[in-house]
């Protein structure tokens, strides 16, 4: 299969013999993400995991089974909704905003954790300040240019100093596999909040549950006190 050619999630599940999503719903809640993703990784029907450098203990996750592609030159981030000035950012526009560095763990709700990951980028709060948030806005919705994955935060969560629109991780640019050129990094929350291939940010009146949250994961995904887990906090 051609590198990065997207494979529909249903096709992947079909190839794995998992059948319809009903099978997945039948499993215990905390097994859901693993049920979909672990077989994809282990049996690798797409051949994609071989193309992904196994960076520092991260596992490659993509609900579409593929890796969408945007060159640095073609990348655009749109910020819309309840803002004073809707805006489109290029990578150069993001680089012109104040840059922040963080070193924090990354923890997936299925249990794996990567310690002390260096992250760089623009604080989401700085980006929001740049476009101006209207008083009616209470939440932020994120969309991926993979066309499927979504996430959300309350406005208060989005304004934390440890939430980044990340352009760098592990000492380099965010790679395509890890959601480059730009992904979200929500330090104090489980990995599913850290949406990859960030394409759109929308200010909304209320939180819209994201992709995994529609499948039963907690909307407030604090590491250590959500999803019935008891991990050491990351944030
Ligand atoms: N677009 C998109 N973002 C995503 C995911 C995904 O499947 N698609 N998986 C999430 C989950 S569950 C985790 S743990 C992390 C994994 O990041 P990594 O692939 O860089 O290891 O990405 C999160 N962001
Ligand atoms: Mo995850």
PDB file of C-alpha atoms and ligand atoms in Angstrom:
ATOM      1  CA  UNK A   1       0.000   0.000   0.000  1.00  0.00           C
ATOM      2  CA  UNK A   2       1.158   3.486  -0.871  1.00  0.00           C
ATOM      3  CA  UNK A   3       2.671   5.385   2.039  1.00  0.00           C
ATOM      4  CA  UNK A   4       0.127   7.379   3.912  1.00  0.00           C
ATOM      5  CA  UNK A   5      -2.809   6.437   1.739  1.00  0.00           C
ATOM      6  CA  UNK A   6      -5.740   6.774   4.131  1.00  0.00           C
ATOM      7  CA  UNK A   7      -7.600   3.605   4.951  1.00  0.00           C
ATOM      8  CA  UNK A   8     -11.101   4.049   6.315  1.00  0.00           C
ATOM      9  CA  UNK A   9     -11.547   2.946   9.917  1.00  0.00           C
ATOM     10  CA  UNK A  10     -14.389   0.650   8.921  1.00  0.00           C
ATOM     11  CA  UNK A  11     -12.196  -0.940   6.283  1.00  0.00           C
ATOM     12  CA  UNK A  12      -9.452  -1.494   8.841  1.00  0.00           C
ATOM     13  CA  UNK A  13     -11.932  -3.019  11.280  1.00  0.00           C
ATOM     14  CA  UNK A  14     -13.297  -5.147   8.464  1.00  0.00           C
ATOM     15  CA  UNK A  15      -9.821  -6.360   7.576  1.00  0.00           C
ATOM     16  CA  UNK A  16      -9.299  -7.290  11.198  1.00  0.00           C
ATOM     17  CA  UNK A  17     -12.521  -9.223  11.313  1.00  0.00           C
ATOM     18  CA  UNK A  18     -13.812  -7.006  14.103  1.00  0.00           C
ATOM     19  CA  UNK A  19     -16.938  -6.290  12.127  1.00  0.00           C
ATOM     20  CA  UNK A  20     -19.127  -3.325  12.849  1.00  0.00           C
ATOM     21  CA  UNK A  21     -18.517  -0.875  15.645  1.00  0.00           C
ATOM     22  CA  UNK A  22     -21.170  -2.741  17.623  1.00  0.00           C
ATOM     23  CA  UNK A  23     -18.514  -5.272  18.533  1.00  0.00           C
ATOM     24  CA  UNK A  24     -16.426  -2.503  19.985  1.00  0.00           C
ATOM     25  CA  UNK A  25     -19.333  -1.073  21.968  1.00  0.00           C
ATOM     26  CA  UNK A  26     -19.833  -4.484  23.511  1.00  0.00           C
ATOM     27  CA  UNK A  27     -16.452  -4.372  25.192  1.00  0.00           C
ATOM     28  CA  UNK A  28     -15.602  -2.846  28.514  1.00  0.00           C
ATOM     29  CA  UNK A  29     -15.363   0.905  28.234  1.00  0.00           C
ATOM     30  CA  UNK A  30     -11.667   1.206  28.934  1.00  0.00           C
ATOM     31  CA  UNK A  31     -10.867  -1.450  26.390  1.00  0.00           C
ATOM     32  CA  UNK A  32     -12.481   0.447  23.565  1.00  0.00           C
ATOM     33  CA  UNK A  33      -9.534   2.447  22.329  1.00  0.00           C
ATOM     34  CA  UNK A  34      -7.254  -0.546  22.712  1.00  0.00           C
ATOM     35  CA  UNK A  35      -9.762  -2.791  20.970  1.00  0.00           C
ATOM     36  CA  UNK A  36      -9.641  -0.623  17.903  1.00  0.00           C
ATOM     37  CA  UNK A  37      -6.035   0.419  17.930  1.00  0.00           C
ATOM     38  CA  UNK A  38      -3.927  -2.363  19.362  1.00  0.00           C
ATOM     39  CA  UNK A  39      -4.868  -4.876  16.666  1.00  0.00           C
ATOM     40  CA  UNK A  40      -4.128  -2.281  14.019  1.00  0.00           C
ATOM     41  CA  UNK A  41      -0.677  -1.885  15.484  1.00  0.00           C
ATOM     42  CA  UNK A  42       0.092  -5.499  16.129  1.00  0.00           C
ATOM     43  CA  UNK A  43      -1.249  -6.993  12.949  1.00  0.00           C
ATOM     44  CA  UNK A  44      -0.581  -3.906  10.927  1.00  0.00           C
ATOM     45  CA  UNK A  45      -2.953  -4.545   8.038  1.00  0.00           C
ATOM     46  CA  UNK A  46      -2.133  -1.179   6.541  1.00  0.00           C
ATOM     47  CA  UNK A  47       1.624  -1.637   6.621  1.00  0.00           C
ATOM     48  CA  UNK A  48       1.807   1.841   8.081  1.00  0.00           C
ATOM     49  CA  UNK A  49       3.456   1.125  11.393  1.00  0.00           C
ATOM     50  CA  UNK A  50       6.618  -0.017   9.622  1.00  0.00           C
ATOM     51  CA  UNK A  51       6.859   3.439   8.095  1.00  0.00           C
ATOM     52  CA  UNK A  52       6.616   5.168  11.430  1.00  0.00           C
ATOM     53  CA  UNK A  53       9.800   5.732  13.395  1.00  0.00           C
ATOM     54  CA  UNK A  54       9.030   4.413  16.877  1.00  0.00           C
ATOM     55  CA  UNK A  55       9.900   7.682  18.550  1.00  0.00           C
ATOM     56  CA  UNK A  56      10.878   7.441  22.209  1.00  0.00           C
ATOM     57  CA  UNK A  57       8.187   4.975  23.226  1.00  0.00           C
ATOM     58  CA  UNK A  58       5.278   6.682  21.518  1.00  0.00           C
ATOM     59  CA  UNK A  59       2.857   4.460  19.679  1.00  0.00           C
ATOM     60  CA  UNK A  60       1.419   5.596  16.397  1.00  0.00           C
ATOM     61  CA  UNK A  61      -2.314   6.185  16.581  1.00  0.00           C
ATOM     62  CA  UNK A  62      -4.648   7.202  13.809  1.00  0.00           C
ATOM     63  CA  UNK A  63      -8.358   6.447  13.825  1.00  0.00           C
ATOM     64  CA  UNK A  64      -8.429   6.690  10.039  1.00  0.00           C
ATOM     65  CA  UNK A  65      -5.576   4.196   9.717  1.00  0.00           C
ATOM     66  CA  UNK A  66      -3.707   6.746   7.604  1.00  0.00           C
ATOM     67  CA  UNK A  67      -1.487   9.763   7.913  1.00  0.00           C
ATOM     68  CA  UNK A  68      -2.799  12.873   6.220  1.00  0.00           C
ATOM     69  CA  UNK A  69      -0.176  15.103   4.674  1.00  0.00           C
ATOM     70  CA  UNK A  70       0.360  18.870   4.659  1.00  0.00           C
ATOM     71  CA  UNK A  71       3.667  20.360   3.653  1.00  0.00           C
ATOM     72  CA  UNK A  72       5.084  23.139   5.782  1.00  0.00           C
ATOM     73  CA  UNK A  73       4.365  25.550   2.915  1.00  0.00           C
ATOM     74  CA  UNK A  74       0.748  24.461   2.458  1.00  0.00           C
ATOM     75  CA  UNK A  75      -0.171  24.182   6.119  1.00  0.00           C
ATOM     76  CA  UNK A  76      -3.052  26.380   7.321  1.00  0.00           C
ATOM     77  CA  UNK A  77      -4.738  26.619  10.715  1.00  0.00           C
ATOM     78  CA  UNK A  78      -8.129  28.309  10.728  1.00  0.00           C
ATOM     79  CA  UNK A  79      -9.572  29.921  13.847  1.00  0.00           C
ATOM     80  CA  UNK A  80     -13.290  30.626  13.616  1.00  0.00           C
ATOM     81  CA  UNK A  81     -16.480  30.863  15.654  1.00  0.00           C
ATOM     82  CA  UNK A  82     -16.963  33.248  18.566  1.00  0.00           C
ATOM     83  CA  UNK A  83     -13.868  35.376  17.949  1.00  0.00           C
ATOM     84  CA  UNK A  84     -13.355  39.045  17.178  1.00  0.00           C
ATOM     85  CA  UNK A  85     -11.189  38.376  14.136  1.00  0.00           C
ATOM     86  CA  UNK A  86     -11.431  34.979  12.463  1.00  0.00           C
ATOM     87  CA  UNK A  87      -7.973  34.157  11.160  1.00  0.00           C
ATOM     88  CA  UNK A  88      -5.901  31.724   9.152  1.00  0.00           C
ATOM     89  CA  UNK A  89      -2.373  30.970  10.321  1.00  0.00           C
ATOM     90  CA  UNK A  90       0.508  29.675   8.244  1.00  0.00           C
ATOM     91  CA  UNK A  91       3.467  28.005   9.959  1.00  0.00           C
ATOM     92  CA  UNK A  92       5.331  31.313   9.639  1.00  0.00           C
ATOM     93  CA  UNK A  93       2.438  33.109  11.347  1.00  0.00           C
ATOM     94  CA  UNK A  94       2.637  30.617  14.223  1.00  0.00           C
ATOM     95  CA  UNK A  95       6.413  31.054  14.412  1.00  0.00           C
ATOM     96  CA  UNK A  96       5.914  34.820  14.742  1.00  0.00           C
ATOM     97  CA  UNK A  97       3.843  34.374  17.933  1.00  0.00           C
ATOM     98  CA  UNK A  98       5.551  33.981  21.341  1.00  0.00           C
ATOM     99  CA  UNK A  99       7.150  30.520  21.581  1.00  0.00           C
ATOM    100  CA  UNK A 100       6.863  28.296  24.641  1.00  0.00           C
ATOM    101  CA  UNK A 101       8.799  25.203  25.685  1.00  0.00           C
ATOM    102  CA  UNK A 102       7.540  22.518  28.026  1.00  0.00           C
ATOM    103  CA  UNK A 103       8.995  19.220  29.214  1.00  0.00           C
ATOM    104  CA  UNK A 104       6.150  16.942  30.280  1.00  0.00           C
ATOM    105  CA  UNK A 105       5.125  13.310  30.166  1.00  0.00           C
ATOM    106  CA  UNK A 106       2.703  11.985  27.584  1.00  0.00           C
ATOM    107  CA  UNK A 107       0.232   9.404  28.861  1.00  0.00           C
ATOM    108  CA  UNK A 108      -2.275   7.414  26.816  1.00  0.00           C
ATOM    109  CA  UNK A 109      -5.416   6.235  28.552  1.00  0.00           C
ATOM    110  CA  UNK A 110      -4.568   2.659  27.538  1.00  0.00           C
ATOM    111  CA  UNK A 111      -1.587   2.795  29.916  1.00  0.00           C
ATOM    112  CA  UNK A 112       1.604   3.663  28.036  1.00  0.00           C
ATOM    113  CA  UNK A 113       3.532   6.735  29.073  1.00  0.00           C
ATOM    114  CA  UNK A 114       6.500   8.591  27.600  1.00  0.00           C
ATOM    115  CA  UNK A 115       8.457  10.490  30.253  1.00  0.00           C
ATOM    116  CA  UNK A 116       9.855  13.990  29.933  1.00  0.00           C
ATOM    117  CA  UNK A 117       8.951  14.787  26.354  1.00  0.00           C
ATOM    118  CA  UNK A 118      10.228  18.189  25.175  1.00  0.00           C
ATOM    119  CA  UNK A 119       7.488  20.191  23.446  1.00  0.00           C
ATOM    120  CA  UNK A 120       7.635  23.551  21.669  1.00  0.00           C
ATOM    121  CA  UNK A 121       4.974  25.753  20.157  1.00  0.00           C
ATOM    122  CA  UNK A 122       2.521  28.513  20.843  1.00  0.00           C
ATOM    123  CA  UNK A 123       0.386  28.506  23.942  1.00  0.00           C
ATOM    124  CA  UNK A 124      -3.216  28.099  22.888  1.00  0.00           C
ATOM    125  CA  UNK A 125      -4.025  31.015  25.193  1.00  0.00           C
ATOM    126  CA  UNK A 126      -1.628  33.285  23.253  1.00  0.00           C
ATOM    127  CA  UNK A 127      -3.243  32.288  19.978  1.00  0.00           C
ATOM    128  CA  UNK A 128      -6.702  32.924  21.426  1.00  0.00           C
ATOM    129  CA  UNK A 129      -5.621  36.322  22.670  1.00  0.00           C
ATOM    130  CA  UNK A 130      -4.381  37.124  19.180  1.00  0.00           C
ATOM    131  CA  UNK A 131      -7.795  36.511  17.574  1.00  0.00           C
ATOM    132  CA  UNK A 132      -9.860  37.899  20.462  1.00  0.00           C
ATOM    133  CA  UNK A 133     -12.410  35.668  22.212  1.00  0.00           C
ATOM    134  CA  UNK A 134     -16.000  36.983  22.394  1.00  0.00           C
ATOM    135  CA  UNK A 135     -17.678  36.972  25.845  1.00  0.00           C
ATOM    136  CA  UNK A 136     -20.224  34.354  24.731  1.00  0.00           C
ATOM    137  CA  UNK A 137     -17.499  31.755  24.045  1.00  0.00           C
ATOM    138  CA  UNK A 138     -17.213  29.028  26.681  1.00  0.00           C
ATOM    139  CA  UNK A 139     -15.436  26.226  24.844  1.00  0.00           C
ATOM    140  CA  UNK A 140     -13.012  25.380  22.064  1.00  0.00           C
ATOM    141  CA  UNK A 141     -13.488  22.723  19.419  1.00  0.00           C
ATOM    142  CA  UNK A 142     -10.584  21.244  17.466  1.00  0.00           C
ATOM    143  CA  UNK A 143     -10.712  19.491  14.116  1.00  0.00           C
ATOM    144  CA  UNK A 144      -8.063  17.441  12.383  1.00  0.00           C
ATOM    145  CA  UNK A 145      -7.258  17.612   8.698  1.00  0.00           C
ATOM    146  CA  UNK A 146      -7.512  13.813   8.759  1.00  0.00           C
ATOM    147  CA  UNK A 147     -11.215  14.571   8.309  1.00  0.00           C
ATOM    148  CA  UNK A 148     -12.417  12.476  11.284  1.00  0.00           C
ATOM    149  CA  UNK A 149     -10.796  13.204  14.608  1.00  0.00           C
ATOM    150  CA  UNK A 150     -12.170  15.943  16.838  1.00  0.00           C
ATOM    151  CA  UNK A 151     -11.510  17.208  20.356  1.00  0.00           C
ATOM    152  CA  UNK A 152     -12.642  19.953  22.688  1.00  0.00           C
ATOM    153  CA  UNK A 153     -11.726  21.846  25.847  1.00  0.00           C
ATOM    154  CA  UNK A 154     -13.554  24.313  28.033  1.00  0.00           C
ATOM    155  CA  UNK A 155     -12.274  27.835  27.570  1.00  0.00           C
ATOM    156  CA  UNK A 156     -10.739  27.737  31.060  1.00  0.00           C
ATOM    157  CA  UNK A 157      -8.844  24.538  30.210  1.00  0.00           C
ATOM    158  CA  UNK A 158      -7.768  25.999  26.858  1.00  0.00           C
ATOM    159  CA  UNK A 159      -6.281  29.010  28.657  1.00  0.00           C
ATOM    160  CA  UNK A 160      -3.990  26.933  30.882  1.00  0.00           C
ATOM    161  CA  UNK A 161      -0.313  27.638  30.406  1.00  0.00           C
ATOM    162  CA  UNK A 162       0.411  23.946  29.682  1.00  0.00           C
ATOM    163  CA  UNK A 163      -1.769  23.635  26.584  1.00  0.00           C
ATOM    164  CA  UNK A 164       0.200  24.078  23.378  1.00  0.00           C
ATOM    165  CA  UNK A 165      -0.408  24.388  19.689  1.00  0.00           C
ATOM    166  CA  UNK A 166       2.720  22.316  19.185  1.00  0.00           C
ATOM    167  CA  UNK A 167       5.060  22.634  16.226  1.00  0.00           C
ATOM    168  CA  UNK A 168       7.950  20.786  17.854  1.00  0.00           C
ATOM    169  CA  UNK A 169       8.426  17.685  19.969  1.00  0.00           C
ATOM    170  CA  UNK A 170      11.314  15.391  20.903  1.00  0.00           C
ATOM    171  CA  UNK A 171      13.849  17.985  19.795  1.00  0.00           C
ATOM    172  CA  UNK A 172      12.627  18.474  16.219  1.00  0.00           C
ATOM    173  CA  UNK A 173       9.599  19.432  14.207  1.00  0.00           C
ATOM    174  CA  UNK A 174       6.429  17.437  14.902  1.00  0.00           C
ATOM    175  CA  UNK A 175       6.713  14.626  12.354  1.00  0.00           C
ATOM    176  CA  UNK A 176       3.882  13.620  10.061  1.00  0.00           C
ATOM    177  CA  UNK A 177       3.295  10.436  12.075  1.00  0.00           C
ATOM    178  CA  UNK A 178       2.997  12.402  15.308  1.00  0.00           C
ATOM    179  CA  UNK A 179       0.485  14.817  13.768  1.00  0.00           C
ATOM    180  CA  UNK A 180       2.706  17.388  12.077  1.00  0.00           C
ATOM    181  CA  UNK A 181       3.227  19.969  11.056  1.00  0.00           C
ATOM    182  CA  UNK A 182       1.006  21.062  13.963  1.00  0.00           C
ATOM    183  CA  UNK A 183      -0.729  19.108  16.726  1.00  0.00           C
ATOM    184  CA  UNK A 184      -2.258  19.940  20.042  1.00  0.00           C
ATOM    185  CA  UNK A 185      -0.531  19.051  23.330  1.00  0.00           C
ATOM    186  CA  UNK A 186      -2.708  19.115  26.433  1.00  0.00           C
ATOM    187  CA  UNK A 187      -0.154  18.334  29.145  1.00  0.00           C
ATOM    188  CA  UNK A 188      -2.415  17.476  32.105  1.00  0.00           C
ATOM    189  CA  UNK A 189      -4.815  15.257  30.156  1.00  0.00           C
ATOM    190  CA  UNK A 190      -4.753  11.814  28.550  1.00  0.00           C
ATOM    191  CA  UNK A 191      -3.268  11.553  25.080  1.00  0.00           C
ATOM    192  CA  UNK A 192      -6.571  11.496  23.242  1.00  0.00           C
ATOM    193  CA  UNK A 193      -6.929  15.219  23.996  1.00  0.00           C
ATOM    194  CA  UNK A 194      -3.715  15.920  22.064  1.00  0.00           C
ATOM    195  CA  UNK A 195      -5.296  16.006  18.617  1.00  0.00           C
ATOM    196  CA  UNK A 196      -2.923  15.349  15.729  1.00  0.00           C
ATOM    197  CA  UNK A 197      -2.892  17.101  12.337  1.00  0.00           C
ATOM    198  CA  UNK A 198      -4.578  20.195  13.741  1.00  0.00           C
ATOM    199  CA  UNK A 199      -6.552  21.996  11.055  1.00  0.00           C
ATOM    200  CA  UNK A 200      -9.236  24.027  12.782  1.00  0.00           C
ATOM    201  CA  UNK A 201      -9.984  25.733  16.066  1.00  0.00           C
ATOM    202  CA  UNK A 202     -13.513  26.965  16.687  1.00  0.00           C
ATOM    203  CA  UNK A 203     -14.762  28.975  19.663  1.00  0.00           C
ATOM    204  CA  UNK A 204     -18.171  27.722  20.741  1.00  0.00           C
ATOM    205  CA  UNK A 205     -20.814  28.307  23.412  1.00  0.00           C
ATOM    206  CA  UNK A 206     -20.543  24.797  24.863  1.00  0.00           C
ATOM    207  CA  UNK A 207     -18.221  21.805  24.824  1.00  0.00           C
ATOM    208  CA  UNK A 208     -18.762  19.413  21.929  1.00  0.00           C
ATOM    209  CA  UNK A 209     -17.550  15.947  22.944  1.00  0.00           C
ATOM    210  CA  UNK A 210     -14.725  14.681  20.730  1.00  0.00           C
ATOM    211  CA  UNK A 211     -14.134  11.458  18.832  1.00  0.00           C
ATOM    212  CA  UNK A 212     -13.269   9.182  21.771  1.00  0.00           C
ATOM    213  CA  UNK A 213     -15.674  10.967  24.081  1.00  0.00           C
ATOM    214  CA  UNK A 214     -18.546   9.956  21.807  1.00  0.00           C
ATOM    215  CA  UNK A 215     -17.298   6.393  22.423  1.00  0.00           C
ATOM    216  CA  UNK A 216     -17.470   6.803  26.193  1.00  0.00           C
ATOM    217  CA  UNK A 217     -14.218   8.414  27.349  1.00  0.00           C
ATOM    218  CA  UNK A 218     -14.327  11.280  29.837  1.00  0.00           C
ATOM    219  CA  UNK A 219     -14.613  14.767  28.389  1.00  0.00           C
ATOM    220  CA  UNK A 220     -12.511  16.116  31.264  1.00  0.00           C
ATOM    221  CA  UNK A 221      -9.573  13.804  30.747  1.00  0.00           C
ATOM    222  CA  UNK A 222      -7.244  14.701  33.671  1.00  0.00           C
ATOM    223  CA  UNK A 223      -4.443  12.172  33.990  1.00  0.00           C
ATOM    224  CA  UNK A 224      -4.866  10.294  37.244  1.00  0.00           C
ATOM    225  CA  UNK A 225      -8.417  11.224  38.068  1.00  0.00           C
ATOM    226  CA  UNK A 226     -10.561  10.423  35.067  1.00  0.00           C
ATOM    227  CA  UNK A 227     -11.553   7.347  33.092  1.00  0.00           C
ATOM    228  CA  UNK A 228     -11.357   5.244  36.262  1.00  0.00           C
ATOM    229  CA  UNK A 229      -7.550   5.294  36.200  1.00  0.00           C
ATOM    230  CA  UNK A 230      -5.038   6.196  38.896  1.00  0.00           C
ATOM    231  CA  UNK A 231      -1.892   7.329  37.084  1.00  0.00           C
ATOM    232  CA  UNK A 232       0.586   9.865  38.401  1.00  0.00           C
ATOM    233  CA  UNK A 233      -0.463  13.299  37.095  1.00  0.00           C
ATOM    234  CA  UNK A 234       1.462  14.627  34.087  1.00  0.00           C
ATOM    235  CA  UNK A 235       0.577  18.285  34.357  1.00  0.00           C
TER     236      UNK A 235
HETATM  237  N1  LIG B   1      -6.020  13.039  14.542  1.00  0.00           N
HETATM  238  C1  LIG B   1      -5.773  12.177  15.549  1.00  0.00           C
HETATM  239  N2  LIG B   1      -5.260  12.640  16.691  1.00  0.00           N
HETATM  240  C2  LIG B   1      -5.018  11.789  17.727  1.00  0.00           C
HETATM  241  C3  LIG B   1      -5.336  10.408  17.630  1.00  0.00           C
HETATM  242  C4  LIG B   1      -5.870   9.941  16.400  1.00  0.00           C
HETATM  243  O1  LIG B   1      -6.152   8.751  16.207  1.00  0.00           O
HETATM  244  N3  LIG B   1      -6.068  10.848  15.383  1.00  0.00           N
HETATM  245  N4  LIG B   1      -5.114   9.569  18.695  1.00  0.00           N
HETATM  246  C5  LIG B   1      -4.992  10.204  20.014  1.00  0.00           C
HETATM  247  C6  LIG B   1      -4.480   9.287  21.040  1.00  0.00           C
HETATM  248  S1  LIG B   1      -5.574   8.197  21.722  1.00  0.00           S
HETATM  249  C7  LIG B   1      -3.184   9.359  21.481  1.00  0.00           C
HETATM  250  S2  LIG B   1      -2.632   8.444  22.788  1.00  0.00           S
HETATM  251  C8  LIG B   1      -2.212  10.251  20.822  1.00  0.00           C
HETATM  252  C9  LIG B   1      -1.047   9.432  20.279  1.00  0.00           C
HETATM  253  O2  LIG B   1      -0.084  10.283  19.719  1.00  0.00           O
HETATM  254  P1  LIG B   1       1.073   9.652  18.825  1.00  0.00           P
HETATM  255  O3  LIG B   1       0.414   8.969  17.645  1.00  0.00           O
HETATM  256  O4  LIG B   1       1.926  10.825  18.433  1.00  0.00           O
HETATM  257  O5  LIG B   1       1.794   8.666  19.688  1.00  0.00           O
HETATM  258  O6  LIG B   1      -2.777  10.987  19.742  1.00  0.00           O
HETATM  259  C10 LIG B   1      -4.091  11.420  19.960  1.00  0.00           C
HETATM  260  N5  LIG B   1      -4.476  12.293  18.872  1.00  0.00           N
HETATM  261 MO1  LIG B   2      -4.487   7.303  23.475  1.00  0.00          MO
END
